[in-house]
Each structure stands twice: as structure tokens, then as C-alpha cells.
Coordinates of C-alpha atoms in Angstrom, one line a residue:
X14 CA -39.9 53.7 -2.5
X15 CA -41.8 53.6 0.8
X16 CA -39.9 52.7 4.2
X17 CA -42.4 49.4 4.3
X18 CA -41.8 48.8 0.6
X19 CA -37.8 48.6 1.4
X20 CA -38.2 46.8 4.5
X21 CA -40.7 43.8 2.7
X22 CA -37.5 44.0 0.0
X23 CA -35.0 43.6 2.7
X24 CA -37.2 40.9 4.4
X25 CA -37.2 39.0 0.8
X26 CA -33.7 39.2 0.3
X27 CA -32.6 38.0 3.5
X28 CA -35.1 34.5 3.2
X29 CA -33.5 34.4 -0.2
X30 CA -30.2 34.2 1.7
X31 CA -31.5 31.8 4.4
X32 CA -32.4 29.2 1.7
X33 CA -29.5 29.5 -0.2
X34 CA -27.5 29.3 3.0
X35 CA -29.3 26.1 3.7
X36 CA -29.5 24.4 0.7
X37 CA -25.7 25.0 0.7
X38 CA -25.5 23.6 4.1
X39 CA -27.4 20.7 3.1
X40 CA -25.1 19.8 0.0
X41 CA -21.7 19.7 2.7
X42 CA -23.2 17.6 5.1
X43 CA -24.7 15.2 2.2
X44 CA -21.6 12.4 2.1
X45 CA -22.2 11.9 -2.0
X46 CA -21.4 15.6 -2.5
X47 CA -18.8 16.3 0.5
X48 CA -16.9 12.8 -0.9
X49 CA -17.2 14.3 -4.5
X50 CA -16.1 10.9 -5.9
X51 CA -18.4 8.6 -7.2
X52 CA -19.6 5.6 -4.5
X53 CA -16.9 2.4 -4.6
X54 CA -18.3 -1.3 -4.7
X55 CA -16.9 -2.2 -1.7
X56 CA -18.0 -5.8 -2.3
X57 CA -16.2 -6.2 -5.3
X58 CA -12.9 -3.9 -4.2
X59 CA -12.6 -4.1 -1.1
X60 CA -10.4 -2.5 0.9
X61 CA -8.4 -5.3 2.3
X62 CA -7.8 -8.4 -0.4
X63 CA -7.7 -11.3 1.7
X64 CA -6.2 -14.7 0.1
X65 CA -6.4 -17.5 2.6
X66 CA -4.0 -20.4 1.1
X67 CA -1.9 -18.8 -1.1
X68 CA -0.8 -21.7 -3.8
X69 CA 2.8 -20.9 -4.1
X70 CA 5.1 -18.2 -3.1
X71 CA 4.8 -14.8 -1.9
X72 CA 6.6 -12.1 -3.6
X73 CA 6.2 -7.9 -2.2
X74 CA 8.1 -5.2 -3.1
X75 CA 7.2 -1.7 -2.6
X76 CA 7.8 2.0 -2.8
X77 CA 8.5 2.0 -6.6
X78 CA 8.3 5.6 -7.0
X79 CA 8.1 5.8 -10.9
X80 CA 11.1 3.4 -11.4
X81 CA 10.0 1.3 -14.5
X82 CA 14.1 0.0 -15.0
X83 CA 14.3 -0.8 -11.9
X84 CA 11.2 -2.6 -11.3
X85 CA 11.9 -4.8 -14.6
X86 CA 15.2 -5.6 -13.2
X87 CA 14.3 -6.6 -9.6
X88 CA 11.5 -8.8 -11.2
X89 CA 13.7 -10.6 -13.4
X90 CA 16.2 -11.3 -11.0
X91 CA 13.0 -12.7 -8.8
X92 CA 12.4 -15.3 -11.5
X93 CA 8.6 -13.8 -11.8
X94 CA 9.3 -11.9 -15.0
X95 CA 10.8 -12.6 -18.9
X96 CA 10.8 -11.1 -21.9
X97 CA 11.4 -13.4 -25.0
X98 CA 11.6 -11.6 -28.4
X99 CA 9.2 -11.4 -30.4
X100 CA 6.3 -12.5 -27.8
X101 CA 7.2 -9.8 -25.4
X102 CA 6.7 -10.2 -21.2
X103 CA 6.3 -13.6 -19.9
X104 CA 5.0 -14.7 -16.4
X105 CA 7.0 -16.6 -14.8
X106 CA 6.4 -17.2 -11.6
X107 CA 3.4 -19.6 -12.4
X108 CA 1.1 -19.6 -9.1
X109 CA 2.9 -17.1 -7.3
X110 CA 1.2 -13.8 -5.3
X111 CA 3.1 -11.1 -5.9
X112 CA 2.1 -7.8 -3.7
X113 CA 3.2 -4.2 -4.6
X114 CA 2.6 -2.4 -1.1
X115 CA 2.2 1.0 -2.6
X116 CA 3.9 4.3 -3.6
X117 CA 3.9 3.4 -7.6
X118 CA 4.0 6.9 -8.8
X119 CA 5.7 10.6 -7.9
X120 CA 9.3 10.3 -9.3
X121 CA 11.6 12.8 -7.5
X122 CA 14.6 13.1 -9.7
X123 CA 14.3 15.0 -13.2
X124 CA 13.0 14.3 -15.3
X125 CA 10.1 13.3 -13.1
X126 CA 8.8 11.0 -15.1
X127 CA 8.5 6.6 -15.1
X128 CA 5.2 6.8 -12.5
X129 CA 2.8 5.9 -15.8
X130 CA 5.3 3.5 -16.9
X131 CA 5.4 1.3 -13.9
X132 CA 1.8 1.6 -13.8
X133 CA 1.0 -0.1 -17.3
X134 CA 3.9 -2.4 -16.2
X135 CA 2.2 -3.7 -13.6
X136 CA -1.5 -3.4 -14.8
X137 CA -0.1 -5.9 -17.4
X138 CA 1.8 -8.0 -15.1
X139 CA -1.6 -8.8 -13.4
X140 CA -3.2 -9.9 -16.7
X141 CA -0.5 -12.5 -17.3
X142 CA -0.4 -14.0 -13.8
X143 CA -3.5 -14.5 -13.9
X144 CA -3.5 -16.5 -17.0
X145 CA -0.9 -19.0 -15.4
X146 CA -2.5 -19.2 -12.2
X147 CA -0.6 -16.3 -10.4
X148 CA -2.0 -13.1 -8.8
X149 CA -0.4 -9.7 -8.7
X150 CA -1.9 -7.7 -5.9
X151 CA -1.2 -3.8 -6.2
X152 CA -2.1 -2.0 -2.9
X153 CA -2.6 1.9 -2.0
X154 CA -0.1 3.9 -0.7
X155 CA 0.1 7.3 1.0
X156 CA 1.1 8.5 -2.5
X157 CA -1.6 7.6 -4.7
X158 CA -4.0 8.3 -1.4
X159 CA -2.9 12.2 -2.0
X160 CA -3.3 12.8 -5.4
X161 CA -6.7 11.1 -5.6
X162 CA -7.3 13.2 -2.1
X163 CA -6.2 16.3 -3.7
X164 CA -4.9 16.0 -7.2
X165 CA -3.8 19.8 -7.3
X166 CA -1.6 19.7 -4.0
X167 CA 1.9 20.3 -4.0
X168 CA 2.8 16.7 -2.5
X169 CA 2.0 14.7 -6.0
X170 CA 3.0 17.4 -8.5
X171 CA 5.5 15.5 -10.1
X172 CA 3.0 12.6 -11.1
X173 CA 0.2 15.7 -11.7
X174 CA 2.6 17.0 -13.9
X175 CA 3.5 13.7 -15.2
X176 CA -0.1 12.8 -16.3
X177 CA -0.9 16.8 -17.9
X178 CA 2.2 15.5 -20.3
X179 CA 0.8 12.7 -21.4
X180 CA -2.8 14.0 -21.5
X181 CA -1.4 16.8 -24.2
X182 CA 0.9 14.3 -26.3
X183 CA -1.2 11.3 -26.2
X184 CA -4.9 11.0 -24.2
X185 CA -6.6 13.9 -23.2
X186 CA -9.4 12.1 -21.8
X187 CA -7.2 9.0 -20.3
X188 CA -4.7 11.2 -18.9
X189 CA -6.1 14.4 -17.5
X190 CA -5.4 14.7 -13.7
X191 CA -8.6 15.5 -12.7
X192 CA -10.2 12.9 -14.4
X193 CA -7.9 10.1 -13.0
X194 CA -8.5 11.8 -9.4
X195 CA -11.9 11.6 -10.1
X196 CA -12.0 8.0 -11.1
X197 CA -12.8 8.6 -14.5
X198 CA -11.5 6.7 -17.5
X199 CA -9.9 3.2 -17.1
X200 CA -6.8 4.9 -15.7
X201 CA -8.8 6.3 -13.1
X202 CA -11.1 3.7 -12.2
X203 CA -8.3 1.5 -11.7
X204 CA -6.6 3.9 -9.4
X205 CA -9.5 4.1 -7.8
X206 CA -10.5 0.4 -6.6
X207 CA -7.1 -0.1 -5.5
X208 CA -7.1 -2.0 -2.1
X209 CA -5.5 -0.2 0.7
X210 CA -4.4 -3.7 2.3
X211 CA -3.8 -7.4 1.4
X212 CA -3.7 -10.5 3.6
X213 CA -2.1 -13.3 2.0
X214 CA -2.1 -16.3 4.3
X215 CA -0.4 -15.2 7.6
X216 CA 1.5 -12.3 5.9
X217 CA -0.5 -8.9 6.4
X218 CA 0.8 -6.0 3.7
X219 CA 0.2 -2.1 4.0
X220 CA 1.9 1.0 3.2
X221 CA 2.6 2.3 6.5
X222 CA 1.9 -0.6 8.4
X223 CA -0.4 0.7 11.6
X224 CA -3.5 -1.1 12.3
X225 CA -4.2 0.3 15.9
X226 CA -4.7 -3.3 17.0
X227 CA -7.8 -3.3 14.6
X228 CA -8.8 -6.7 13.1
X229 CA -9.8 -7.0 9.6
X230 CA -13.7 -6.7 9.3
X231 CA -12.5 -3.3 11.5
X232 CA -10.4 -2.1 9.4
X233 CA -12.8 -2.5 6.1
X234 CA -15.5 -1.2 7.9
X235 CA -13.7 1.9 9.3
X236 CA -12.4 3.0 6.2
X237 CA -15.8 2.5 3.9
X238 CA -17.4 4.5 6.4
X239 CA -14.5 7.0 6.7
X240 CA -14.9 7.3 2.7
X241 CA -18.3 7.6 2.9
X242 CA -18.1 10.6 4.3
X243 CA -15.1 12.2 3.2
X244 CA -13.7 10.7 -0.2
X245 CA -10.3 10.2 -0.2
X246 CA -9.9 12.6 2.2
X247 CA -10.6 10.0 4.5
X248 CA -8.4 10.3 7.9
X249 CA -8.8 6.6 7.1
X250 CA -6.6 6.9 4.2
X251 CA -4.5 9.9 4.6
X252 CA -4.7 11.0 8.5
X253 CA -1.3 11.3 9.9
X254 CA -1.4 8.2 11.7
X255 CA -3.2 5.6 9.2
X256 CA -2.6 3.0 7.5
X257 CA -0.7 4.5 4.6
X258 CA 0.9 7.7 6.4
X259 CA 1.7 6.5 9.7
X260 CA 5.5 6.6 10.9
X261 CA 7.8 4.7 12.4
X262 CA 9.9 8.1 14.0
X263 CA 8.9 10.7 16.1
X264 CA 6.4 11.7 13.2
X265 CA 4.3 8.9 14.8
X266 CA 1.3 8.7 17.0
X267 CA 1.5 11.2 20.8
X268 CA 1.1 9.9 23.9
X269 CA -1.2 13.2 24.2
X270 CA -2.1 15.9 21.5
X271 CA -0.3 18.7 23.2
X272 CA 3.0 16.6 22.6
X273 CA 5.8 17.9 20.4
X274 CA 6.8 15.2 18.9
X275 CA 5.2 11.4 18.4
X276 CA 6.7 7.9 18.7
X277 CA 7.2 5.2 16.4
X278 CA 4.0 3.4 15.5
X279 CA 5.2 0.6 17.3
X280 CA 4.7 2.2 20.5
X281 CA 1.1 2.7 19.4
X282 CA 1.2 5.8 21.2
X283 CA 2.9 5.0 24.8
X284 CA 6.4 4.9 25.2
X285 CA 6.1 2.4 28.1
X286 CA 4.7 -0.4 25.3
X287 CA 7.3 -2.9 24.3
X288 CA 7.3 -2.8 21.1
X289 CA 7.6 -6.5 20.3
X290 CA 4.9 -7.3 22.5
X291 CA 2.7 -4.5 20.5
X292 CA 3.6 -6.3 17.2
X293 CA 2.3 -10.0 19.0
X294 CA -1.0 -8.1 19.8
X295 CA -1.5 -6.6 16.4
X296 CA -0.9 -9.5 14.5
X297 CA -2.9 -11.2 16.5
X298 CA -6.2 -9.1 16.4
X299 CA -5.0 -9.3 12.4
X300 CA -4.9 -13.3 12.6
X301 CA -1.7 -13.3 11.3
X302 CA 1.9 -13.5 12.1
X303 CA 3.6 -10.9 10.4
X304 CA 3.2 -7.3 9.4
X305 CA 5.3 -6.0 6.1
X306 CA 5.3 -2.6 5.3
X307 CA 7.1 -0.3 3.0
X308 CA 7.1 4.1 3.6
X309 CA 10.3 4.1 5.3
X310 CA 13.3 3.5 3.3
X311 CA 15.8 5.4 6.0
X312 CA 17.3 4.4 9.2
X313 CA 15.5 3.5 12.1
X314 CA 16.7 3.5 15.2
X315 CA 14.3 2.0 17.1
X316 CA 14.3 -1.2 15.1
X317 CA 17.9 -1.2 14.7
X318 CA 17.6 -0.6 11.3
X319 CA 20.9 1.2 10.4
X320 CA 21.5 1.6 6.7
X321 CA 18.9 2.9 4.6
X322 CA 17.2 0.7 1.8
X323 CA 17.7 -2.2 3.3
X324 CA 15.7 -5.3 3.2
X325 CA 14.8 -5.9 6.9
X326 CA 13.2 -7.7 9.3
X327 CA 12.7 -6.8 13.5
X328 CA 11.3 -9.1 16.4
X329 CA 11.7 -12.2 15.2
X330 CA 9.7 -12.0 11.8
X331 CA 6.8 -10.0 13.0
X332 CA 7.6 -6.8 11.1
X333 CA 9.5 -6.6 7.7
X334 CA 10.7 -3.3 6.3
X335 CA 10.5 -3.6 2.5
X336 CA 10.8 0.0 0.8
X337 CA 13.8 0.0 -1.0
X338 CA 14.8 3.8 -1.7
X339 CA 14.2 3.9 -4.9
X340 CA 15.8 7.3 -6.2
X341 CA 18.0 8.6 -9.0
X342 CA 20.1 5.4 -9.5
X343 CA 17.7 2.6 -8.8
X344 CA 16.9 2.5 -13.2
X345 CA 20.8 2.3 -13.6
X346 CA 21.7 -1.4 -14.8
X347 CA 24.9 -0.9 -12.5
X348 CA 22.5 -0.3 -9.2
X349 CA 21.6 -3.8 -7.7
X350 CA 21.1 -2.3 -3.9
X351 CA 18.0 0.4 -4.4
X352 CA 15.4 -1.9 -4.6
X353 CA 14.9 -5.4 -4.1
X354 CA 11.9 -7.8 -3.6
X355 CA 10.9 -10.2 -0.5
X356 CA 10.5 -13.8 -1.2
X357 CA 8.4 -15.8 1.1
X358 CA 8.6 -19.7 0.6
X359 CA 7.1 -22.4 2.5
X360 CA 8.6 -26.1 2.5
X361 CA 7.2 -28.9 4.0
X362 CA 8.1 -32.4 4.7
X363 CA 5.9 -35.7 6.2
X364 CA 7.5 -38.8 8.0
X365 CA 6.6 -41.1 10.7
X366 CA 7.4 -40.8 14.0
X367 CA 9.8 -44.2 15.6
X368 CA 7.2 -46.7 16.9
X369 CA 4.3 -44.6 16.3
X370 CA 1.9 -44.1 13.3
X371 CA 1.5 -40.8 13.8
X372 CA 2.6 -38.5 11.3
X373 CA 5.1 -35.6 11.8
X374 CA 5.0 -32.5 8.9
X375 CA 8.2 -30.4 9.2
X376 CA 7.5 -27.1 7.8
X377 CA 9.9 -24.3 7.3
X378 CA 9.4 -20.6 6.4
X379 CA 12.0 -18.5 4.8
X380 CA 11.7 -14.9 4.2
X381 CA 14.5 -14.1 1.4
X382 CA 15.3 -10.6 0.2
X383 CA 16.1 -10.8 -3.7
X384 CA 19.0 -7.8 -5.1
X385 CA 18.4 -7.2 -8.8
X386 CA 21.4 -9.0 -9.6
X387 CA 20.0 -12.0 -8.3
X388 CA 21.9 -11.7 -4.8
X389 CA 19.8 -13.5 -2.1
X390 CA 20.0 -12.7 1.4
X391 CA 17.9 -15.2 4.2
X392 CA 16.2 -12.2 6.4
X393 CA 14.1 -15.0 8.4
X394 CA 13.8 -18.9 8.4
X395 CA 11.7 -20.7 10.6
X396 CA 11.1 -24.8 11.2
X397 CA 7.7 -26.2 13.1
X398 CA 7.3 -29.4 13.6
X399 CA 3.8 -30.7 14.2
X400 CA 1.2 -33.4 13.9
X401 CA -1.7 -33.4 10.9
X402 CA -3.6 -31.7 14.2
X403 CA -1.4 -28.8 15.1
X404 CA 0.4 -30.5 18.6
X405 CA 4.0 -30.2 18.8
X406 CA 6.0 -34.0 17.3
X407 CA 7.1 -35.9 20.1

């Protein structure tokens, strides 16, 4: 072979290389193949559920971590849930919202199972709500963000693990990790179109609770575009400091990048913000009044929340702490303190005001945390009196 002959080789295989080099980088900058899920209907899931009169009460709990015992029991003792022989299940909490603020799956104590359980549990819970009139309203948390971000990651082996049981006993196709994290399947297309939020009348719900004083169109929009780009693996959905990761520790969001260590989200990110005044803001911008979250079942000092898996409420009823540590015990029927639910009940009264026609509604708002043995605890209760226009009764 001549010296030119080689060289016009050479040349060739190079532009092979160039073309294949850019065809490659055209694929990772095109968002369908870089997201490598299939495209969500945004319009029909979208990533906050918004229901603007709720009809009856509100029910949350969270942070149920493959706990299907202890889910039955805390739903029982709520008054939403039966089971009469030989029917099976029965709804009971007739036009009720109930709201499961995330973390369903990834049981940490052997044997590591429950996390597909709870899920058919509650997939079924929504079907009979809705046939009475309720709604049950299951929402993303950083959990279920994870696995669908990266299904073969060490954070969500146990419900990886979980599902590669079931696919080889039962469902192959149904089961199989990477077809769930790839929203395949009915399994995986309802993980999938979970929301990542819920607003139920002036109650806001998300895993981790940070908005970064976002209001809602902002939040739906940042996220579809987030996942547009990048999947799951949307900084959106599983960034240190979203919605579903965020922290309320030193885990949370730096006053600079070079920082050691964070702050609370509360602080959103300066430790000269009052944190009370932060939570006004946010729920304002959200037009709402309060924020419940779950993610943090500990202590935390900032909040003066001091025993862990508590139900608990800070500043006045503008941020409730609902995750409820489930771990080893919670399925035990002798447990009643891992896990409970929030209650949220709104009563209202009309009378006339002395010597004026003028009506005066009396309204008051109770936020109640339920044990599973039917313990109730008042965490908030507030009473507004005002005219059919919104001014204070004389």
C-alpha cells in the first residue's frame, strides 16, 4: 500500500469517526433520548393536583416506607378505612381527600419487603373513594424519585430487590425493575404519573416541603421543563434542594457553594431570614396558608421539634411535620406511636349579629393528629369570624 493510499484510508476513517462522534453528540443533547423515559401528559398528570373546595375532610399521612400493617391500622383508627367479611375493604370516609405525601416504598428492616403491598393498598383505596365521592391523592417522594431516576442505584435496592422477587414468583413483565423505572406496564405507568405535589384548598402537600418562594404555575412549569430535559433525573425532582430532597438540617440549602454545611430550608438559604416570616412568604406566593411535609421523621431543632416521629406543627400552623418513622415496629399491632395520620376539619356556624341583619359565619380549623389506636391529639385549632364578604364581625 502506497503512502497516499494509507493516508486517503486514514482520512476516511477519521470522517467515519467525526460522524459517529456527532451523531452521538446529537442523540445526548436530544431531550427524548437524554430523558430515556417516554414523554408524560402533563395535562392529564400534572405535576401539582390542585383541588380548590375540598368537600369534606382532609386526611395526609406520609413516609410509609413499605409498612402495609401499619398503614391499615392508622387508616382504621382514621375512620377512612373497614374491612367487613366477606365484601372485603370498605371506604369509609365518604367525601374525604386523603393525601399520601410520598416515600411508599424501600423497607429498611429484613425482610425488606411490604413496599408492593402498600402500593396495591392504596391503588385500591383510590378506586373506592372515588366511588363514594372521596379522593385519595398519592404524591412523589424522594424515594420513588430515585428508583425511577436510577433504578440500579444503591439508594432503592431494597424495593429493586423487592420487585426482581416478585417479577420471578409472580409477573415478569409487571414486576421487572427496569420496566417499572421505565414506565412500562400498569405498575409503571402508575408510578410514573404520580404528582410531585397537591394543593387541597389552603393546605399545600410535598415530600420535602421547599418551594423557593415559587408559586404554582412556577413550580409545574419548572419541573415539565426540568423533565424534559433530563427524565427523572430532573434537579427538579431529585436535586439536593427540591421539592422531594430538600432538608430541614444543615443538609439544607448554602448561603454560598463553597460552604460546608447548609441550613434548614426554612432559612431558604440565609441565616439572617426568620424563618416564620419565610414560611408567610412561601405560602403566600403558593396562595395558601400552610405547608405539610413529611422526609424528616427525627428531631429538629430549629423547629423545636424534639422527639422523633412526632406529629407536629411550627409557627402557628404554617408548617406541619407529618413523617411518622415508620421502621421495624410500626406493622406490630402493639405500636400505636410510629405512624399516625393528620386530620384537617373545618366547622362552620351562621348567626345574626344584635341589631343588625348582617350575618356572621364563625369558622374554625382544627388540625388533629390520629395514633393508630384511635388516640387524637389537637396540633392546631383556629376560629375566624367574618361576614358573607370576608370583613372581620363587629
Amino acid at each position: 500500500m502506497t503512502n497516499s493510499q494509507k493516508l486517503r484510508l486514514t482520512s476516511t476513517h477519521a470522517l467515519k469517526l467525526i460522524v459517529i462522534i456527532l451523531a452521538l453528540a446529537c442523540c445526548a443533547i436530544s431531550p427524548a433520548q437524554n430523558a430515556s423515559h417516554p414523554p408524560r401528559d402533563w395535562a392529564t398528570y400534572p405535576a401539582v393536583v390542585e383541588v380548590n373546595k375540598p368537600p369534606g375532610d382532609i386526611f395526609a399521612v406520609s413516609d410509609l416506607h413499605g409498612h402495609p400493617r401499619g398503614l391499615y391500622r392508622i387508616l382504621t383508627s382514621s375512620g377512612l378505612l373497614e374491612y367487613r367479611p366477606p365484601t372485603g375493604w370498605v371506604w369509609k370516609g365518604g367525601n374525604a381527600v386523603l393525601v399520601v405525601v410520598g416515600d411508599l416504598i424501600d423497607n429498611k428492616n429484613p425482610p425488606n419487603t411490604g413496599s408492593i403491598t402498600v402500593i396495591s393498598m392504596l391503588r385500591h383505596l383510590q378506586e373506592l373513594a372515588a366511588r363514594e365521592g372521596g379522593q385519595v391523592i398519592v404524591t412523589m417522594g424522594n424515594h420513588e424519585a430515585e428508583f425511577l431516576a436510577d433504578w440500579n442505584g444503591n439508594k432503592t435496592a431494597a424495593f429493586r430487590n423487592e420487585l426482581t422477587n416478585w417479577a420471578i414468583k409472580s409477573d415478569y413483565n409487571l414486576y421487572k425493575p427496569e420496566r417499572v423505572a421505565n414506565c412500562e406496564g400498569d405498575l409503571g405507568r402508575w408510578f410514573c404519573r404520580l404528582p410531585v405535589a397537591a394543593r387541597v384548598g389552603e393546605w399545600f402537600f410535598a415530600h420535602a416541603g421547599y418551594t423557593k418562594n415559587r408559586n404554582i404555575p412556577t413550580i409545574k412549569s419548572d419541573i415539565e421543563a426540568d423533565f424534559a430535559l433530563n427524565g427523572f433525573k430532573a434537579k427538579q425532582l431529585v436535586g439536593k434542594q427540591s421539592i422531594l430532597e430538600a432538608r430541614l438540617d444543615d443538609r439544607g440549602p448554602k448561603e454560598k457553594a463553597s460552604d460546608d454545611k447548609g441550613l434548614p430550608w426554612v432559612f431558604n438559604g440565609n441565616k439572617n431570614n426568620n424563618p416564620e416570616d419565610t414560611l408567610k412568604q412561601f405560602t403566600s406566593t403558593l396562595g395558601v396558608r400552610h405547608i405539610v411535609q413529611g422526609h424528616t421523621p427525627g428531631t429538629v431543632p430549629e423547629l423545636n421539634r424534639n422527639e422523633s416521629g412526632e406529629m407536629f406543627q411550627a409557627y402557628g400552623g404554617l408548617l406541619f411535620l407529618i413523617d411518622g418513622d415508620m421502621n421495624s415496629i410500626a406493622d406490630s399491632d402493639n405500636d400505636d406511636k410510629y405512624g399516625a395520620a393528620l386530620r384537617i376539619t373545618v366547622q362552620g356556624e351562621t348567626s345574626m349579629m344584635a341589631g343588625d341583619s348582617t350575618r356572621c359565619i364563625t369558622t374554625t380549623t382544627q388540625a388533629i393528629a390520629i395514633q393508630k389506636n384511635g388516640t387524637q391529639k389537637t396540633l392546631w385549632k383556629e376560629t375566624v369570624k367574618k361576614t358573607p364578604t370576608g370583613e372581620p364581625c363587629r
